Amino acid sequence: MKKTTELYAGKAKSVYNTDHPDYLILSFRNDTSAFDGEKIEQLERKGEVNNKFNHFIMQRLEAAGIPTQLESLFSDTESVVKHLEMIPVECVVRNISAGSLCRRLGIEEGLELTPPTFELFLKNDALHDPMLNESLAVTFGWATEEQLTKMKQLTFQVNDVLRRLFDDAGMLLVDYKLEFGLFKGEITLGDEFSPDGCRLWDKKSREKLDKDRFRQGLGGVVEAYLDVAARLGIDMMGPVGKS
Ligand code: UDP
């Protein structure tokens, strides 16, 4: 597989074309952003850590029967992925209250949510990712009803797999955001799963081990990501190019 021209540059990742029309290369940069790109910093090694973290998680999800875009690691900071036609809707599941849920509904942080909640947001930085519902997504053509049903089902399936995975490693999966796309007509999990797009707390101390460390200026961001990776047994030093 050969990397060719840049297709798109997002806030933390860049996407490149390859010599195969069905595949892209996802490049994880060290850029770390919060508040719709208002706060941006370079954090050393973050690109590599998230690339390898994402690869590990996507492999676990794939093994559990969830279709993902991930093909293989390409370099320390890059992965080969399927070329999806992205659906501009973010799916968020929450197991414990935090973040925008607390701000929006005046709820205290740290409450166990039973059953876990499911929310949709429009992927649009200029509008600060406004909250959506299924009716709006269908009427404005962002996704069909069938696609939304599948996305919701897969998002909860991810919860079943990852809640247990993190729990076994002494962590709480507080919430996370997923993005989906279409590959040859099939709903497929895209984007990334890393501590940049989820909340993870230590089970005992409830210490934050995710991007909230960056948002809240707590420091030790990449160190926390590496701690999470180590607890999961992810090899950060291993050879790249095999998956
Ligand atoms: N999230 C994300 N990208 C976004 C918005 C949210 O990855 O553009 C993730 C976020 O890291 C958290 C979950 O989705 O794990 C829920 O985020 P929330 O709605 O609480 O918003 P926030 O407090 O991050 O603004």
PDB file of C-alpha atoms and ligand atoms in Angstrom:
ATOM      1  CA  MET A   1       0.000   0.000   0.000  1.00  0.00           C
ATOM      2  CA  LYS A   2       1.399   3.404  -0.975  1.00  0.00           C
ATOM      3  CA  LYS A   3       0.426   6.678   0.703  1.00  0.00           C
ATOM      4  CA  THR A   4      -0.336   9.352  -1.896  1.00  0.00           C
ATOM      5  CA  THR A   5      -2.052  12.762  -1.561  1.00  0.00           C
ATOM      6  CA  GLU A   6      -3.600  14.339   1.531  1.00  0.00           C
ATOM      7  CA  LEU A   7      -7.390  14.086   1.383  1.00  0.00           C
ATOM      8  CA  TYR A   8      -8.341  15.922   4.548  1.00  0.00           C
ATOM      9  CA  ALA A   9      -6.818  17.328   7.748  1.00  0.00           C
ATOM     10  CA  GLY A  10      -8.925  17.282  10.902  1.00  0.00           C
ATOM     11  CA  LYS A  11      -8.082  18.670  14.350  1.00  0.00           C
ATOM     12  CA  ALA A  12      -6.034  15.680  15.504  1.00  0.00           C
ATOM     13  CA  LYS A  13      -5.787  13.364  12.490  1.00  0.00           C
ATOM     14  CA  SER A  14      -5.015  13.695   8.801  1.00  0.00           C
ATOM     15  CA  VAL A  15      -6.345  11.414   6.091  1.00  0.00           C
ATOM     16  CA  TYR A  16      -4.331  10.380   3.018  1.00  0.00           C
ATOM     17  CA  ASN A  17      -5.301   8.637  -0.190  1.00  0.00           C
ATOM     18  CA  THR A  18      -3.504   5.440  -1.129  1.00  0.00           C
ATOM     19  CA  ASP A  19      -2.877   3.679  -4.425  1.00  0.00           C
ATOM     20  CA  HIS A  20      -5.993   1.582  -3.676  1.00  0.00           C
ATOM     21  CA  PRO A  21      -9.381   3.371  -3.961  1.00  0.00           C
ATOM     22  CA  ASP A  22     -10.921   1.334  -1.101  1.00  0.00           C
ATOM     23  CA  TYR A  23      -8.257   2.278   1.458  1.00  0.00           C
ATOM     24  CA  LEU A  24      -7.006   5.409   3.175  1.00  0.00           C
ATOM     25  CA  ILE A  25      -4.233   6.118   5.646  1.00  0.00           C
ATOM     26  CA  LEU A  26      -5.236   7.704   8.916  1.00  0.00           C
ATOM     27  CA  SER A  27      -2.403   9.712  10.455  1.00  0.00           C
ATOM     28  CA  PHE A  28      -2.625  10.448  14.203  1.00  0.00           C
ATOM     29  CA  ARG A  29      -0.935  13.768  14.952  1.00  0.00           C
ATOM     30  CA  ASN A  30       0.289  15.102  18.297  1.00  0.00           C
ATOM     31  CA  ASP A  31      -2.195  17.991  18.075  1.00  0.00           C
ATOM     32  CA  THR A  32      -4.702  17.896  20.897  1.00  0.00           C
ATOM     33  CA  SER A  33      -7.752  20.109  20.762  1.00  0.00           C
ATOM     34  CA  ALA A  34     -10.663  20.934  23.024  1.00  0.00           C
ATOM     35  CA  PHE A  35     -13.627  23.282  23.032  1.00  0.00           C
ATOM     36  CA  ASP A  36     -14.209  22.951  19.263  1.00  0.00           C
ATOM     37  CA  GLY A  37     -10.593  23.749  18.459  1.00  0.00           C
ATOM     38  CA  GLU A  38     -10.287  26.810  20.757  1.00  0.00           C
ATOM     39  CA  LYS A  39      -7.552  25.133  22.807  1.00  0.00           C
ATOM     40  CA  ILE A  40      -4.871  23.357  20.766  1.00  0.00           C
ATOM     41  CA  GLU A  41      -1.527  21.995  21.949  1.00  0.00           C
ATOM     42  CA  GLN A  42       1.080  19.555  20.724  1.00  0.00           C
ATOM     43  CA  LEU A  43       1.564  16.666  23.132  1.00  0.00           C
ATOM     44  CA  GLU A  44       4.661  14.600  22.485  1.00  0.00           C
ATOM     45  CA  ARG A  45       3.982  10.945  21.491  1.00  0.00           C
ATOM     46  CA  LYS A  46       0.201  11.363  21.602  1.00  0.00           C
ATOM     47  CA  GLY A  47      -0.166  10.481  17.904  1.00  0.00           C
ATOM     48  CA  GLU A  48       1.699   7.219  18.348  1.00  0.00           C
ATOM     49  CA  VAL A  49      -0.099   6.329  21.558  1.00  0.00           C
ATOM     50  CA  ASN A  50      -3.559   6.934  20.074  1.00  0.00           C
ATOM     51  CA  ASN A  51      -2.715   5.098  16.843  1.00  0.00           C
ATOM     52  CA  LYS A  52      -1.674   1.955  18.713  1.00  0.00           C
ATOM     53  CA  PHE A  53      -4.472   2.311  21.279  1.00  0.00           C
ATOM     54  CA  ASN A  54      -7.063   2.634  18.510  1.00  0.00           C
ATOM     55  CA  HIS A  55      -5.628  -0.389  16.693  1.00  0.00           C
ATOM     56  CA  PHE A  56      -5.890  -2.525  19.851  1.00  0.00           C
ATOM     57  CA  ILE A  57      -9.482  -1.472  20.626  1.00  0.00           C
ATOM     58  CA  MET A  58     -10.706  -1.829  17.034  1.00  0.00           C
ATOM     59  CA  GLN A  59      -9.242  -5.345  16.875  1.00  0.00           C
ATOM     60  CA  ARG A  60     -11.180  -6.257  20.017  1.00  0.00           C
ATOM     61  CA  LEU A  61     -14.387  -4.808  18.553  1.00  0.00           C
ATOM     62  CA  GLU A  62     -13.862  -6.564  15.235  1.00  0.00           C
ATOM     63  CA  ALA A  63     -13.377  -9.861  17.125  1.00  0.00           C
ATOM     64  CA  ALA A  64     -16.714  -9.236  18.840  1.00  0.00           C
ATOM     65  CA  GLY A  65     -18.418  -8.976  15.427  1.00  0.00           C
ATOM     66  CA  ILE A  66     -18.538  -5.173  15.083  1.00  0.00           C
ATOM     67  CA  PRO A  67     -17.540  -4.033  11.569  1.00  0.00           C
ATOM     68  CA  THR A  68     -14.726  -1.470  11.843  1.00  0.00           C
ATOM     69  CA  GLN A  69     -12.743   0.494   9.285  1.00  0.00           C
ATOM     70  CA  LEU A  70      -9.375  -0.607  10.662  1.00  0.00           C
ATOM     71  CA  GLU A  71      -7.174  -2.791   8.449  1.00  0.00           C
ATOM     72  CA  SER A  72      -3.641  -2.654   9.865  1.00  0.00           C
ATOM     73  CA  LEU A  73      -0.972  -0.463  11.409  1.00  0.00           C
ATOM     74  CA  PHE A  74       1.057   1.333   8.726  1.00  0.00           C
ATOM     75  CA  SER A  75       3.640   3.118  10.901  1.00  0.00           C
ATOM     76  CA  ASP A  76       3.966   4.208  14.527  1.00  0.00           C
ATOM     77  CA  THR A  77       1.502   7.036  13.938  1.00  0.00           C
ATOM     78  CA  GLU A  78      -0.510   5.760  10.946  1.00  0.00           C
ATOM     79  CA  SER A  79      -3.078   3.061  10.152  1.00  0.00           C
ATOM     80  CA  VAL A  80      -4.566   1.688   6.948  1.00  0.00           C
ATOM     81  CA  VAL A  81      -8.355   2.034   7.050  1.00  0.00           C
ATOM     82  CA  LYS A  82     -11.279   1.370   4.743  1.00  0.00           C
ATOM     83  CA  HIS A  83     -12.453   4.399   2.779  1.00  0.00           C
ATOM     84  CA  LEU A  84     -15.833   5.127   4.380  1.00  0.00           C
ATOM     85  CA  GLU A  85     -18.480   7.566   3.332  1.00  0.00           C
ATOM     86  CA  MET A  86     -18.876   9.221   6.751  1.00  0.00           C
ATOM     87  CA  ILE A  87     -22.232   9.932   8.376  1.00  0.00           C
ATOM     88  CA  PRO A  88     -22.011  13.372  10.088  1.00  0.00           C
ATOM     89  CA  VAL A  89     -23.674  12.197  13.293  1.00  0.00           C
ATOM     90  CA  GLU A  90     -21.836  11.473  16.559  1.00  0.00           C
ATOM     91  CA  CYS A  91     -23.216   8.701  18.802  1.00  0.00           C
ATOM     92  CA  VAL A  92     -22.559   9.090  22.538  1.00  0.00           C
ATOM     93  CA  VAL A  93     -23.224   6.488  25.218  1.00  0.00           C
ATOM     94  CA  ARG A  94     -22.846   7.360  28.898  1.00  0.00           C
ATOM     95  CA  ASN A  95     -22.528   4.974  31.824  1.00  0.00           C
ATOM     96  CA  ILE A  96     -21.705   7.684  34.394  1.00  0.00           C
ATOM     97  CA  SER A  97     -22.688  11.372  34.309  1.00  0.00           C
ATOM     98  CA  ALA A  98     -19.978  13.832  33.198  1.00  0.00           C
ATOM     99  CA  GLY A  99     -19.249  16.605  30.716  1.00  0.00           C
ATOM    100  CA  SER A 100     -21.985  18.205  28.650  1.00  0.00           C
ATOM    101  CA  LEU A 101     -24.716  16.068  30.236  1.00  0.00           C
ATOM    102  CA  CYS A 102     -23.984  17.663  33.611  1.00  0.00           C
ATOM    103  CA  ARG A 103     -23.758  21.165  32.120  1.00  0.00           C
ATOM    104  CA  ARG A 104     -26.954  20.767  30.075  1.00  0.00           C
ATOM    105  CA  LEU A 105     -29.165  19.144  32.690  1.00  0.00           C
ATOM    106  CA  GLY A 106     -27.604  20.483  35.897  1.00  0.00           C
ATOM    107  CA  ILE A 107     -26.730  16.971  37.026  1.00  0.00           C
ATOM    108  CA  GLU A 108     -23.809  16.257  39.341  1.00  0.00           C
ATOM    109  CA  GLU A 109     -20.785  14.415  37.957  1.00  0.00           C
ATOM    110  CA  GLY A 110     -20.271  10.761  38.807  1.00  0.00           C
ATOM    111  CA  LEU A 111     -23.809   9.376  38.988  1.00  0.00           C
ATOM    112  CA  GLU A 112     -24.285   5.863  37.640  1.00  0.00           C
ATOM    113  CA  LEU A 113     -26.712   6.043  34.707  1.00  0.00           C
ATOM    114  CA  THR A 114     -29.135   3.119  34.559  1.00  0.00           C
ATOM    115  CA  PRO A 115     -29.827   2.300  31.838  1.00  0.00           C
ATOM    116  CA  PRO A 116     -26.905   3.937  30.018  1.00  0.00           C
ATOM    117  CA  THR A 117     -27.970   6.914  27.893  1.00  0.00           C
ATOM    118  CA  PHE A 118     -27.684   7.340  24.122  1.00  0.00           C
ATOM    119  CA  GLU A 119     -27.369  10.759  22.452  1.00  0.00           C
ATOM    120  CA  LEU A 120     -26.867  12.020  18.907  1.00  0.00           C
ATOM    121  CA  PHE A 121     -24.935  15.153  17.924  1.00  0.00           C
ATOM    122  CA  LEU A 122     -24.389  16.785  14.550  1.00  0.00           C
ATOM    123  CA  LYS A 123     -20.700  16.831  13.609  1.00  0.00           C
ATOM    124  CA  ASN A 124     -20.317  20.551  12.983  1.00  0.00           C
ATOM    125  CA  ASP A 125     -17.635  22.594  14.804  1.00  0.00           C
ATOM    126  CA  ALA A 126     -19.003  25.946  13.610  1.00  0.00           C
ATOM    127  CA  LEU A 127     -22.305  25.118  15.331  1.00  0.00           C
ATOM    128  CA  HIS A 128     -20.520  23.495  18.345  1.00  0.00           C
ATOM    129  CA  ASP A 129     -21.849  20.003  17.530  1.00  0.00           C
ATOM    130  CA  PRO A 130     -25.515  20.643  18.397  1.00  0.00           C
ATOM    131  CA  MET A 131     -27.602  17.846  19.893  1.00  0.00           C
ATOM    132  CA  LEU A 132     -29.876  15.994  17.447  1.00  0.00           C
ATOM    133  CA  ASN A 133     -32.604  13.447  17.584  1.00  0.00           C
ATOM    134  CA  GLU A 134     -33.510  10.731  15.080  1.00  0.00           C
ATOM    135  CA  SER A 135     -36.301  12.773  13.526  1.00  0.00           C
ATOM    136  CA  LEU A 136     -33.987  15.699  12.723  1.00  0.00           C
ATOM    137  CA  ALA A 137     -31.252  13.408  11.387  1.00  0.00           C
ATOM    138  CA  VAL A 138     -33.713  11.678   9.037  1.00  0.00           C
ATOM    139  CA  THR A 139     -35.543  14.819   7.876  1.00  0.00           C
ATOM    140  CA  PHE A 140     -32.310  16.624   7.014  1.00  0.00           C
ATOM    141  CA  GLY A 141     -30.882  13.536   5.316  1.00  0.00           C
ATOM    142  CA  TRP A 142     -27.877  13.026   7.606  1.00  0.00           C
ATOM    143  CA  ALA A 143     -28.822   9.356   8.121  1.00  0.00           C
ATOM    144  CA  THR A 144     -31.738   7.043   7.363  1.00  0.00           C
ATOM    145  CA  GLU A 145     -33.892   5.482  10.063  1.00  0.00           C
ATOM    146  CA  GLU A 146     -32.394   2.061   9.314  1.00  0.00           C
ATOM    147  CA  GLN A 147     -28.861   3.434   9.569  1.00  0.00           C
ATOM    148  CA  LEU A 148     -29.640   5.120  12.907  1.00  0.00           C
ATOM    149  CA  THR A 149     -31.110   1.892  14.290  1.00  0.00           C
ATOM    150  CA  LYS A 150     -27.962   0.005  13.305  1.00  0.00           C
ATOM    151  CA  MET A 151     -25.674   2.733  14.677  1.00  0.00           C
ATOM    152  CA  LYS A 152     -27.468   2.667  18.027  1.00  0.00           C
ATOM    153  CA  GLN A 153     -27.323  -1.120  18.213  1.00  0.00           C
ATOM    154  CA  LEU A 154     -23.594  -1.170  17.397  1.00  0.00           C
ATOM    155  CA  THR A 155     -22.860   1.684  19.839  1.00  0.00           C
ATOM    156  CA  PHE A 156     -24.424  -0.312  22.690  1.00  0.00           C
ATOM    157  CA  GLN A 157     -22.628  -3.471  21.546  1.00  0.00           C
ATOM    158  CA  VAL A 158     -19.379  -1.517  21.844  1.00  0.00           C
ATOM    159  CA  ASN A 159     -20.436  -0.638  25.407  1.00  0.00           C
ATOM    160  CA  ASP A 160     -20.873  -4.313  26.305  1.00  0.00           C
ATOM    161  CA  VAL A 161     -17.403  -5.185  25.006  1.00  0.00           C
ATOM    162  CA  LEU A 162     -15.452  -2.176  26.274  1.00  0.00           C
ATOM    163  CA  ARG A 163     -17.082  -1.699  29.663  1.00  0.00           C
ATOM    164  CA  ARG A 164     -15.938  -5.198  30.573  1.00  0.00           C
ATOM    165  CA  LEU A 165     -12.488  -4.721  29.018  1.00  0.00           C
ATOM    166  CA  PHE A 166     -11.819  -1.541  31.021  1.00  0.00           C
ATOM    167  CA  ASP A 167     -13.441  -2.905  34.182  1.00  0.00           C
ATOM    168  CA  ASP A 168     -11.148  -5.947  34.099  1.00  0.00           C
ATOM    169  CA  ALA A 169      -8.208  -3.517  33.928  1.00  0.00           C
ATOM    170  CA  GLY A 170      -9.422  -1.467  36.916  1.00  0.00           C
ATOM    171  CA  MET A 171     -11.102   1.368  35.018  1.00  0.00           C
ATOM    172  CA  LEU A 172     -14.586   2.776  34.502  1.00  0.00           C
ATOM    173  CA  LEU A 173     -15.740   3.586  30.981  1.00  0.00           C
ATOM    174  CA  VAL A 174     -17.678   6.759  31.799  1.00  0.00           C
ATOM    175  CA  ASP A 175     -18.746   7.755  28.280  1.00  0.00           C
ATOM    176  CA  TYR A 176     -17.555   7.725  24.671  1.00  0.00           C
ATOM    177  CA  LYS A 177     -18.301   9.057  21.220  1.00  0.00           C
ATOM    178  CA  LEU A 178     -18.432   6.954  18.056  1.00  0.00           C
ATOM    179  CA  GLU A 179     -18.690   7.903  14.398  1.00  0.00           C
ATOM    180  CA  PHE A 180     -19.891   5.611  11.648  1.00  0.00           C
ATOM    181  CA  GLY A 181     -19.695   5.531   7.874  1.00  0.00           C
ATOM    182  CA  LEU A 182     -20.679   3.334   4.967  1.00  0.00           C
ATOM    183  CA  PHE A 183     -18.326   0.858   3.311  1.00  0.00           C
ATOM    184  CA  LYS A 184     -19.890  -0.785   0.262  1.00  0.00           C
ATOM    185  CA  GLY A 185     -23.279   0.014   1.807  1.00  0.00           C
ATOM    186  CA  GLU A 186     -22.563  -1.483   5.252  1.00  0.00           C
ATOM    187  CA  ILE A 187     -22.608   0.607   8.452  1.00  0.00           C
ATOM    188  CA  THR A 188     -19.012   0.481   9.674  1.00  0.00           C
ATOM    189  CA  LEU A 189     -17.359   1.978  12.764  1.00  0.00           C
ATOM    190  CA  GLY A 190     -14.995   4.762  11.694  1.00  0.00           C
ATOM    191  CA  ASP A 191     -12.910   7.543  13.226  1.00  0.00           C
ATOM    192  CA  GLU A 192     -11.048   6.343  16.350  1.00  0.00           C
ATOM    193  CA  PHE A 193     -11.480   4.969  19.830  1.00  0.00           C
ATOM    194  CA  SER A 194      -8.865   6.452  22.133  1.00  0.00           C
ATOM    195  CA  PRO A 195      -8.749   8.436  25.400  1.00  0.00           C
ATOM    196  CA  ASP A 196      -9.244  11.539  23.205  1.00  0.00           C
ATOM    197  CA  GLY A 197     -12.869  10.527  22.574  1.00  0.00           C
ATOM    198  CA  CYS A 198     -13.950   8.778  25.753  1.00  0.00           C
ATOM    199  CA  ARG A 199     -13.843   9.256  29.501  1.00  0.00           C
ATOM    200  CA  LEU A 200     -11.991   6.719  31.632  1.00  0.00           C
ATOM    201  CA  TRP A 201     -11.665   6.857  35.404  1.00  0.00           C
ATOM    202  CA  ASP A 202      -9.640   4.742  37.770  1.00  0.00           C
ATOM    203  CA  LYS A 203     -12.161   2.413  39.393  1.00  0.00           C
ATOM    204  CA  LYS A 204     -11.014   3.038  42.969  1.00  0.00           C
ATOM    205  CA  SER A 205      -9.745   6.630  43.066  1.00  0.00           C
ATOM    206  CA  ARG A 206     -11.910   7.903  40.171  1.00  0.00           C
ATOM    207  CA  GLU A 207      -8.826   9.710  38.860  1.00  0.00           C
ATOM    208  CA  LYS A 208      -9.392  10.953  35.302  1.00  0.00           C
ATOM    209  CA  LEU A 209      -7.267   9.128  32.715  1.00  0.00           C
ATOM    210  CA  ASP A 210      -8.591  10.723  29.503  1.00  0.00           C
ATOM    211  CA  LYS A 211      -8.756  14.002  27.570  1.00  0.00           C
ATOM    212  CA  ASP A 212     -10.434  15.732  30.516  1.00  0.00           C
ATOM    213  CA  ARG A 213      -6.860  16.003  31.861  1.00  0.00           C
ATOM    214  CA  PHE A 214      -6.185  18.287  28.873  1.00  0.00           C
ATOM    215  CA  ARG A 215      -9.562  20.086  28.950  1.00  0.00           C
ATOM    216  CA  GLN A 216      -9.203  20.805  32.660  1.00  0.00           C
ATOM    217  CA  GLY A 217      -5.450  21.575  32.568  1.00  0.00           C
ATOM    218  CA  LEU A 218      -4.629  18.717  34.966  1.00  0.00           C
ATOM    219  CA  GLY A 219      -1.374  17.820  33.134  1.00  0.00           C
ATOM    220  CA  GLY A 220       0.079  14.336  32.618  1.00  0.00           C
ATOM    221  CA  VAL A 221      -2.151  13.734  29.598  1.00  0.00           C
ATOM    222  CA  VAL A 222      -0.004  11.355  27.541  1.00  0.00           C
ATOM    223  CA  GLU A 223       1.275   9.757  30.771  1.00  0.00           C
ATOM    224  CA  ALA A 224      -2.345   8.904  31.676  1.00  0.00           C
ATOM    225  CA  TYR A 225      -3.003   7.490  28.175  1.00  0.00           C
ATOM    226  CA  LEU A 226       0.148   5.359  28.523  1.00  0.00           C
ATOM    227  CA  ASP A 227      -1.042   4.174  31.940  1.00  0.00           C
ATOM    228  CA  VAL A 228      -4.395   3.097  30.417  1.00  0.00           C
ATOM    229  CA  ALA A 229      -2.551   1.335  27.580  1.00  0.00           C
ATOM    230  CA  ALA A 230      -0.238  -0.462  30.002  1.00  0.00           C
ATOM    231  CA  ARG A 231      -3.183  -1.654  32.114  1.00  0.00           C
ATOM    232  CA  LEU A 232      -4.761  -3.094  28.938  1.00  0.00           C
ATOM    233  CA  GLY A 233      -1.478  -4.746  27.973  1.00  0.00           C
ATOM    234  CA  ILE A 234      -1.080  -2.720  24.766  1.00  0.00           C
ATOM    235  CA  ASP A 235       2.434  -2.963  23.351  1.00  0.00           C
ATOM    236  CA  MET A 236       3.594   0.580  22.632  1.00  0.00           C
ATOM    237  CA  MET A 237       7.068  -0.482  21.560  1.00  0.00           C
ATOM    238  CA  GLY A 238       6.204  -3.412  19.297  1.00  0.00           C
ATOM    239  CA  PRO A 239       6.986  -3.707  15.593  1.00  0.00           C
ATOM    240  CA  VAL A 240       4.611  -1.933  13.252  1.00  0.00           C
ATOM    241  CA  GLY A 241       3.226  -3.248   9.970  1.00  0.00           C
ATOM    242  CA  LYS A 242       1.771  -6.472  11.301  1.00  0.00           C
ATOM    243  CA  SER A 243      -1.724  -6.744  12.698  1.00  0.00           C
TER     244      SER A 243
HETATM  245  N1  UDP B   1     -16.632  13.681  22.492  1.00  0.00           N
HETATM  246  C1  UDP B   1     -15.734  13.669  21.451  1.00  0.00           C
HETATM  247  N2  UDP B   1     -15.812  14.629  20.489  1.00  0.00           N
HETATM  248  C2  UDP B   1     -16.754  15.604  20.507  1.00  0.00           C
HETATM  249  C3  UDP B   1     -17.663  15.620  21.578  1.00  0.00           C
HETATM  250  C4  UDP B   1     -17.571  14.643  22.560  1.00  0.00           C
HETATM  251  O1  UDP B   1     -14.885  12.784  21.372  1.00  0.00           O
HETATM  252  O2  UDP B   1     -16.774  16.458  19.598  1.00  0.00           O
HETATM  253  C5  UDP B   1     -16.562  12.638  23.528  1.00  0.00           C
HETATM  254  C6  UDP B   1     -16.001  13.162  24.845  1.00  0.00           C
HETATM  255  O3  UDP B   1     -14.615  12.976  24.935  1.00  0.00           O
HETATM  256  C7  UDP B   1     -16.744  12.325  25.867  1.00  0.00           C
HETATM  257  C8  UDP B   1     -18.071  11.992  25.192  1.00  0.00           C
HETATM  258  O4  UDP B   1     -17.866  12.194  23.807  1.00  0.00           O
HETATM  259  O5  UDP B   1     -16.052  11.127  26.113  1.00  0.00           O
HETATM  260  C9  UDP B   1     -19.206  12.854  25.677  1.00  0.00           C
HETATM  261  O6  UDP B   1     -18.846  14.209  25.544  1.00  0.00           O
HETATM  262  P1  UDP B   1     -19.756  15.358  26.140  1.00  0.00           P
HETATM  263  O7  UDP B   1     -21.054  15.399  25.395  1.00  0.00           O
HETATM  264  O8  UDP B   1     -19.830  15.207  27.614  1.00  0.00           O
HETATM  265  O9  UDP B   1     -19.030  16.699  25.723  1.00  0.00           O
HETATM  266  P2  UDP B   1     -17.764  17.481  26.342  1.00  0.00           P
HETATM  267  O10 UDP B   1     -17.946  17.585  27.819  1.00  0.00           O
HETATM  268  O11 UDP B   1     -16.586  16.655  25.938  1.00  0.00           O
HETATM  269  O12 UDP B   1     -17.829  18.805  25.646  1.00  0.00           O
END
